[in-house]
Short mmCIF file of C-alpha atoms and ligand atoms in Angstrom, two decimals:
data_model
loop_
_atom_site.label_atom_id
_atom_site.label_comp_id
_atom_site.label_asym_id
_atom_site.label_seq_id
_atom_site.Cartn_x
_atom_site.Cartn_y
_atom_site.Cartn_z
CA UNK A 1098 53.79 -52.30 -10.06
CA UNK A 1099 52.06 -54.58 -12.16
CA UNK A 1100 54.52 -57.42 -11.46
CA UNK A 1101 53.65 -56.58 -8.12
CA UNK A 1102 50.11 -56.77 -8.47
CA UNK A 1103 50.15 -60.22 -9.94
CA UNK A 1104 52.09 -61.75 -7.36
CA UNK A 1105 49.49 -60.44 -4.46
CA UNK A 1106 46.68 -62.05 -6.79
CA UNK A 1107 49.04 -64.73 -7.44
CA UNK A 1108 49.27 -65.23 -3.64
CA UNK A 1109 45.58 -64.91 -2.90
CA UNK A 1110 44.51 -67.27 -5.45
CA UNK A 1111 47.12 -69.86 -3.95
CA UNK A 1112 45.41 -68.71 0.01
CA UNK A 1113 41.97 -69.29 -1.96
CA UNK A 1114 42.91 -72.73 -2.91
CA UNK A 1115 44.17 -73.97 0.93
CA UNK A 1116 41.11 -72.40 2.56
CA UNK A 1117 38.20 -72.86 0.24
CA UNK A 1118 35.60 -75.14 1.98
CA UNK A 1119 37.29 -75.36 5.28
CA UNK A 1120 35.61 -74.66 8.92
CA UNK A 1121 36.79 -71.41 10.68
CA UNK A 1122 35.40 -70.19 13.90
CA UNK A 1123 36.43 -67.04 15.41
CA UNK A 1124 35.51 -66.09 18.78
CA UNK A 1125 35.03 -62.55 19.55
CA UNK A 1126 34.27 -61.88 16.09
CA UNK A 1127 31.75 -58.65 16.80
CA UNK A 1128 34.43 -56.46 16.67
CA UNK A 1129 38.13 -55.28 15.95
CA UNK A 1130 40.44 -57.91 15.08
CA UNK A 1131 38.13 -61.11 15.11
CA UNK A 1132 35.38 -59.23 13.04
CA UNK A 1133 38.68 -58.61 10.12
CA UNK A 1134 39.51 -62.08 10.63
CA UNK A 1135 35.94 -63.65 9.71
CA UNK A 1136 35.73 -61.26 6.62
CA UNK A 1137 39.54 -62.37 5.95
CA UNK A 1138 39.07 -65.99 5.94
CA UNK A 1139 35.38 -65.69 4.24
CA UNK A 1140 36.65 -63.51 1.31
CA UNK A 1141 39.33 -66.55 1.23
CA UNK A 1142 35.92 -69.13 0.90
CA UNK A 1143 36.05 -70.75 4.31
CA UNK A 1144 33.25 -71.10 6.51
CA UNK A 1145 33.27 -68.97 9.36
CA UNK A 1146 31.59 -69.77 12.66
CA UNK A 1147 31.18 -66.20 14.16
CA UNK A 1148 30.51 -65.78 17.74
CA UNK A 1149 30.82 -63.21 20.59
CA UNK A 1150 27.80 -61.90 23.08
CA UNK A 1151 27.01 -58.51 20.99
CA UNK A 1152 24.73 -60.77 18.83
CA UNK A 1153 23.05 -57.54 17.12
CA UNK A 1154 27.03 -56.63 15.59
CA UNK A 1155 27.29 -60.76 14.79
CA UNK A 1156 23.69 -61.07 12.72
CA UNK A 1157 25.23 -57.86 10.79
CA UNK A 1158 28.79 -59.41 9.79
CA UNK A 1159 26.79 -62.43 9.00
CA UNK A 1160 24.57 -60.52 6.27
CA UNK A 1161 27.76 -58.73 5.38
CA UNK A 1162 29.48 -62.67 4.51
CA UNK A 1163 26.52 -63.39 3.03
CA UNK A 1164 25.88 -60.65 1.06
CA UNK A 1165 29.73 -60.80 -0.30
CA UNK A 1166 29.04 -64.46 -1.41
CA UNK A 1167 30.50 -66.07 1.73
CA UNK A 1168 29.01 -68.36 4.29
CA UNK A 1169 28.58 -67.50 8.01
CA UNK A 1170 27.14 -68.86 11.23
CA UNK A 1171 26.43 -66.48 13.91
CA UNK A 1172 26.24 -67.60 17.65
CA UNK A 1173 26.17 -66.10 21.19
CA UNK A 1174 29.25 -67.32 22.81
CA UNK A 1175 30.57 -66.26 26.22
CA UNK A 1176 33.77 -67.58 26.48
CA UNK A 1177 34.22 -68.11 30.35
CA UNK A 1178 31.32 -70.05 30.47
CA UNK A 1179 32.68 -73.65 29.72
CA UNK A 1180 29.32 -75.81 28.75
CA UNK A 1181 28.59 -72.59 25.87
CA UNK A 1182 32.02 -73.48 24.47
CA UNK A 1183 31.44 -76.87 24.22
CA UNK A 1184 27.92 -76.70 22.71
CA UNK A 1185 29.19 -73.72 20.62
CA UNK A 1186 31.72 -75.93 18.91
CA UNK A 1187 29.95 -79.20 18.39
CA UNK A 1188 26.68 -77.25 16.90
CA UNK A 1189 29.58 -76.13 14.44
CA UNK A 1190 30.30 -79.68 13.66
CA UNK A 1191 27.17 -80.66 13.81
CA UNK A 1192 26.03 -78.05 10.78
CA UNK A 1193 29.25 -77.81 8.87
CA UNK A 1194 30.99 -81.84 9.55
CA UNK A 1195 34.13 -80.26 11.73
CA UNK A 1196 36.21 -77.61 12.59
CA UNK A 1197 39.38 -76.95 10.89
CA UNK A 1198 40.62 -73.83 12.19
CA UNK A 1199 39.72 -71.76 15.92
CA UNK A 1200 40.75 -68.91 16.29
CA UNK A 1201 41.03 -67.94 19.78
CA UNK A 1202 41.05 -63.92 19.83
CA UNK A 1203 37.97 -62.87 22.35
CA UNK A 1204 40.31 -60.75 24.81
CA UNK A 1205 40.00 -58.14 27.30
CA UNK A 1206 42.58 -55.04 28.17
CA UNK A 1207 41.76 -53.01 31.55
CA UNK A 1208 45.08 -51.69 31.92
CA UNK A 1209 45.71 -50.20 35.26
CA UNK A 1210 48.70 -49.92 37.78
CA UNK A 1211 48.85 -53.04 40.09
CA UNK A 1212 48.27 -50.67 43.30
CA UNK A 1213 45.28 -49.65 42.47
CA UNK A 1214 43.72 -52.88 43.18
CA UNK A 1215 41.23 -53.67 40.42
CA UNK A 1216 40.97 -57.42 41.76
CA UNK A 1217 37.23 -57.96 39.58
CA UNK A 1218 39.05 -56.49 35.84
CA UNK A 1219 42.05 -59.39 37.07
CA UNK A 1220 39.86 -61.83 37.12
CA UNK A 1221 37.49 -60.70 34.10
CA UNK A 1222 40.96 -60.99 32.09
CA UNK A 1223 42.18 -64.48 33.86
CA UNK A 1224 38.47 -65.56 32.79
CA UNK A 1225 38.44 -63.95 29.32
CA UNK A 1226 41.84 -64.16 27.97
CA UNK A 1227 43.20 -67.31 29.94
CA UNK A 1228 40.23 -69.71 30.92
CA UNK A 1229 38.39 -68.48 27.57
CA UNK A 1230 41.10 -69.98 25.13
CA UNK A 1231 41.58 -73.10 27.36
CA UNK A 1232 37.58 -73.62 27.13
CA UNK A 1233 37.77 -73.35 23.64
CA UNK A 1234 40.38 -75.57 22.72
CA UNK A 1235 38.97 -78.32 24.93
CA UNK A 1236 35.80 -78.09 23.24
CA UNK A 1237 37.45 -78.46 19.47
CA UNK A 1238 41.13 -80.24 20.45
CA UNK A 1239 39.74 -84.05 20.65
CA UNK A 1240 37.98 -83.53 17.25
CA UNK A 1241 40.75 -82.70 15.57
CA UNK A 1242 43.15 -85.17 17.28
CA UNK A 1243 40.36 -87.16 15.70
CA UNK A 1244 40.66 -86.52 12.36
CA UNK A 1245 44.55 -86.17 12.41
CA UNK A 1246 44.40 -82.36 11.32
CA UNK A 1247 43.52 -78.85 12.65
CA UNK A 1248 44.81 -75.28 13.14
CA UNK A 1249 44.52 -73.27 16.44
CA UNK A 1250 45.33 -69.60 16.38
CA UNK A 1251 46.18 -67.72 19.59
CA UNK A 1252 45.73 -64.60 19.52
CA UNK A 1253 48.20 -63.66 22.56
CA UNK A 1254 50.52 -60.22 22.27
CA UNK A 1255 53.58 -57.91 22.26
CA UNK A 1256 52.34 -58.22 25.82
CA UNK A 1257 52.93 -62.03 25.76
CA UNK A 1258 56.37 -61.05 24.93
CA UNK A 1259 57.40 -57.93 27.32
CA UNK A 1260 55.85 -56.39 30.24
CA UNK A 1261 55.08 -53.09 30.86
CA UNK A 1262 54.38 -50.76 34.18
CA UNK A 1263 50.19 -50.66 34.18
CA UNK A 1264 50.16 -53.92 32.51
CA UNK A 1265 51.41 -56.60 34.76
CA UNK A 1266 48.09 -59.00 34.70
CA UNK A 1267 47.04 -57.87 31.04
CA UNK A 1268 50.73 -59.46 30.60
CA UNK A 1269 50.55 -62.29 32.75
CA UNK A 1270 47.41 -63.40 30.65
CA UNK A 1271 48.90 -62.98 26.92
CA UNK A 1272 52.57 -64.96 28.25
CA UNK A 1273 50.14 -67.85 29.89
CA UNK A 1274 48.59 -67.72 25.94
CA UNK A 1275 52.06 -67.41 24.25
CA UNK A 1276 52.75 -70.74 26.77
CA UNK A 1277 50.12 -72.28 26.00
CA UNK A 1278 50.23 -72.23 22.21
CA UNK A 1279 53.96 -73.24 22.40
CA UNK A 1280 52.57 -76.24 25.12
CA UNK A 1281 50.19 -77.11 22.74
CA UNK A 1282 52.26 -77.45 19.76
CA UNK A 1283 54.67 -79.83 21.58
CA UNK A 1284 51.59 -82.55 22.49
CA UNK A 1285 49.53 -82.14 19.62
CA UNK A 1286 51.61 -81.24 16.16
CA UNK A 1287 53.65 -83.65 15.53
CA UNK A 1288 51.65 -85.68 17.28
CA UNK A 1289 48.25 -85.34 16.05
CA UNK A 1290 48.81 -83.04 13.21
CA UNK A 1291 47.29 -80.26 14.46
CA UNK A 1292 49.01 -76.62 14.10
CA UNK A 1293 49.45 -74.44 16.27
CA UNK A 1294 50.16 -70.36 15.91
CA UNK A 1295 50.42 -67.92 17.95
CA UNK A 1296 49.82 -64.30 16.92
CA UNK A 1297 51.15 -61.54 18.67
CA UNK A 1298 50.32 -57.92 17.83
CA UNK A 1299 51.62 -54.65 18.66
CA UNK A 1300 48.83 -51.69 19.03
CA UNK A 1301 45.92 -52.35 17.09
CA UNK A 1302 43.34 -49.80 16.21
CA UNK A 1303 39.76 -51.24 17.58
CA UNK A 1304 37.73 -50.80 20.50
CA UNK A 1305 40.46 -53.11 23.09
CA UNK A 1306 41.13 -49.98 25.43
CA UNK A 1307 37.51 -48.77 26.52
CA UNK A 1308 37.43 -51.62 28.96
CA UNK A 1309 40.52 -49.35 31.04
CA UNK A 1310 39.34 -47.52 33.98
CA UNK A 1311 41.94 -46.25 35.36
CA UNK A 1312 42.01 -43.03 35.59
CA UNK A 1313 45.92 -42.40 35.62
CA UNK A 1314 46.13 -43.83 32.05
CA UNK A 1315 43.65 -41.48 30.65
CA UNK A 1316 46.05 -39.71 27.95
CA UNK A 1317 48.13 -43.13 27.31
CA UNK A 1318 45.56 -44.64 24.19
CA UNK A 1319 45.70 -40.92 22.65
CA UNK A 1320 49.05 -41.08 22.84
CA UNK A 1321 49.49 -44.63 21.42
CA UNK A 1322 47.19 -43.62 18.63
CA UNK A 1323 49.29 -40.65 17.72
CA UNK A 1324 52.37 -42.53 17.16
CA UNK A 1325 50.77 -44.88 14.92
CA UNK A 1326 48.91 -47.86 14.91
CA UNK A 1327 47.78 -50.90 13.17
CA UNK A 1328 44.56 -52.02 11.15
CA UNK A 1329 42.57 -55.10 12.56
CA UNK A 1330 43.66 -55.91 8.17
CA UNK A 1331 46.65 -55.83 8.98
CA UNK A 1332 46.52 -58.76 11.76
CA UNK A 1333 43.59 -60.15 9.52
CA UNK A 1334 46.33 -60.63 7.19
CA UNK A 1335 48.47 -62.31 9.19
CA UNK A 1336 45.97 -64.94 10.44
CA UNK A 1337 45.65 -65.92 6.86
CA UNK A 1338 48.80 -66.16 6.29
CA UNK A 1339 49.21 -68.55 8.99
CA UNK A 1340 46.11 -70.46 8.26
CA UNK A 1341 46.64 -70.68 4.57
CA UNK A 1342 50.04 -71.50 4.63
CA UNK A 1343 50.53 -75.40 2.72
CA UNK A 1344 49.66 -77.90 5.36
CA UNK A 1345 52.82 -79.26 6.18
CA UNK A 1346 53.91 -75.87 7.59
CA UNK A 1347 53.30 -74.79 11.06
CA UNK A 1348 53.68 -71.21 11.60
CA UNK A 1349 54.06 -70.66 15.30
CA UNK A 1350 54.62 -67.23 15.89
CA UNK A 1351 54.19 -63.65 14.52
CA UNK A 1352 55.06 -60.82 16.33
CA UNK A 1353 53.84 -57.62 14.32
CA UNK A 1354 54.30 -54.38 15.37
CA UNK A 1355 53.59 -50.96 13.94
CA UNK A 1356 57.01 -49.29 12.50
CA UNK A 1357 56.59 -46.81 14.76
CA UNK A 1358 56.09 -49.00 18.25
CA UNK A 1359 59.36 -49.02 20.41
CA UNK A 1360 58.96 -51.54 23.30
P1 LIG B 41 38.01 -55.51 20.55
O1 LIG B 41 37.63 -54.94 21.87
O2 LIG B 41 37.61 -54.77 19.33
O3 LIG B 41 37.47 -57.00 20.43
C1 LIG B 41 37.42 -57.87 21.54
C2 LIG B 41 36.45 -58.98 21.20
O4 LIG B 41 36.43 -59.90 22.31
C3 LIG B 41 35.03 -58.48 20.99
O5 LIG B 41 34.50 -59.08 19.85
C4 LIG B 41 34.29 -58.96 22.24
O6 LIG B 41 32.95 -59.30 21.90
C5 LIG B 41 35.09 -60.21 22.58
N1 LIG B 41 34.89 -60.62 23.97
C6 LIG B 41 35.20 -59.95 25.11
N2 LIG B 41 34.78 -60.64 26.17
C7 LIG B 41 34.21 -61.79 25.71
C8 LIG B 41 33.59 -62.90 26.30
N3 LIG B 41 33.47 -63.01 27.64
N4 LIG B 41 33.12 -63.89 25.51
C9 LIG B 41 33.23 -63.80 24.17
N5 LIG B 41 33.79 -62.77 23.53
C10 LIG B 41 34.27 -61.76 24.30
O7 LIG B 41 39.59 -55.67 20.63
P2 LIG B 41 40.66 -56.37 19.65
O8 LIG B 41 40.07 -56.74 18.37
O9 LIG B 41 41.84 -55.50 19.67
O10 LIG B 41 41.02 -57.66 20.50
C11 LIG B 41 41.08 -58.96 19.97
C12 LIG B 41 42.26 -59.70 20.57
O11 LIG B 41 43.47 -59.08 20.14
C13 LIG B 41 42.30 -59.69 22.10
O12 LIG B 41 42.64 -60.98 22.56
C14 LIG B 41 43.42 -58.70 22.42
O13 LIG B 41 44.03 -58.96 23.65
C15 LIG B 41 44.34 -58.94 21.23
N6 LIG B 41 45.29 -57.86 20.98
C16 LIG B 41 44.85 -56.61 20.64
C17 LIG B 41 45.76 -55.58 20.44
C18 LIG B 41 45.33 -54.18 20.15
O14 LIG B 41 46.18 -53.27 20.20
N7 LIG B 41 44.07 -53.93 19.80
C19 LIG B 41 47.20 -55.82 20.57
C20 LIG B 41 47.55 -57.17 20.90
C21 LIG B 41 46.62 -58.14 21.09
P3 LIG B 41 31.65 -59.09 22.81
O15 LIG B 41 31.91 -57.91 23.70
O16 LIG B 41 30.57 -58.85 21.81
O17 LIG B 41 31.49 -60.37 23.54
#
């Protein structure tokens, strides 16, 4: 146990040392898994750039970084709005000098059977999920192209993997992110030596599923939760594995799933 123990501190120490000083922003940071992530990488000693439109839950995890030692920047960012990405990002390097690391994780899930017709929750997660990562990289990709180094994290899904009945444009938005990162990494890694990771997890415990409205799927989250699910840690974890990784390694996917998750 105490070998055990050593090597974990041993391994954080060594994260500590790759991360310490660098840039992170993390959109849709006010909650669930991009709120983890922020503490994650701060605890690590990078700066994290914090943003989301629940500015109230931001200004808290801010004073929470800052109260642990860390440094934070809290921002209102609506990620379908193109020209708030873009300012979003270069006030970032404006205050900080750059950005090494985005993490693209703002997301939506209103699950619902295609025949039911939800046409305006399509688009909100086209908008959100697709057109909200592609905003963000824009506004951050050149700069780090610049500078010859960067990291962007994708945080796509099981659901960028396999499709399920109720799913079918939750899914078409997390395989257009698990494309994108894999697009991304062909013109920019070797390229430009930027990295590129995409992050796929299986059910998560945070607030993803009260966006679902329909009706039919009323006892499906319940029973999800029942049969076990994952920590935001636990994919808070994995982002810093990826991120902290030596810089010569690019770390392009992680699919993690809950032992007990089937499909
Ligand atoms: P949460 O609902 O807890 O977090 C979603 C975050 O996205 C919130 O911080 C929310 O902030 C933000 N967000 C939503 N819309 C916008 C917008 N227009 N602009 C900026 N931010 C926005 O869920 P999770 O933490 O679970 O979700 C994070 C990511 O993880 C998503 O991409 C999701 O698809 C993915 N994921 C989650 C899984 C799970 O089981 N939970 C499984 C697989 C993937 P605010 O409302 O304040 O703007």
């Amino acid at each position: 146990m105490e070998q055990a123990d050593g090597a974990a501190a041993g391994g954080k120490a060594r994260d500590q040392a790759e991360l310490e000083g660098k840039v992170a922003v993390v959109t849709g940071a006010s909650s669930g898994i991009g709120r983890a992530t922020a503490l994650e990488l701060a605890r690590c000693g990078a700066r994290v750039a914090i943003c989301a439109r629940r500015t109230d839950r931001l200004d808290a995890l801010a004073a929470e970084i800052g109260g642990a030692g860390g440094l934070a920047h809290a921002g209102y960012l609506d990620v379908t709005q193109r020209e708030q990405c873009a300012s979003f990002m270069a006030g970032v390097v404006e205050k900080w000098g750059g950005i090494d690391i985005l993490v693209n994780n703002a997301g939506l899930m209103p699950l619902s059977f295609f025949k039911n017709l939800k046409v305006d929750e399509w688009d909100r997660m086209v908008d959100v999920n697709i057109k909200g990562v592609l905003y963000c990289t824009a506004a951050v990709i050149g700069h780090m192209a610049e500078k010859g180094s960067g990291h962007i994290v994708n945080v796509s899904s099981v659901a960028g993997r396999i499709v399920f009945p109720s799913g079918s444009v939750y899914c078409a938005t997390k395989h257009a992110v698990t494309a994108l990162s894999e697009g991304l990494r062909q013109e920019f890694s070797a390229r430009a030596g930027i990295r590129v990771t995409s992050i796929e997890p299986g059910a998560v415990d945070t607030e993803l599923s009260s966006t679902i409205t329909d009706e039919s799927l009323s006892g499906f989250v319940d029973s999800i939760k029942k049969a076990g699910v994952l920590a935001a840690e636990d994919i808070a974890r994995t982002v810093r594995f990826a991120v902290a990784s030596p810089a010569h390694v690019n770390v392009n996917e992680i699919l993690v799933r809950p032992v007990s998750q089937e499909r």
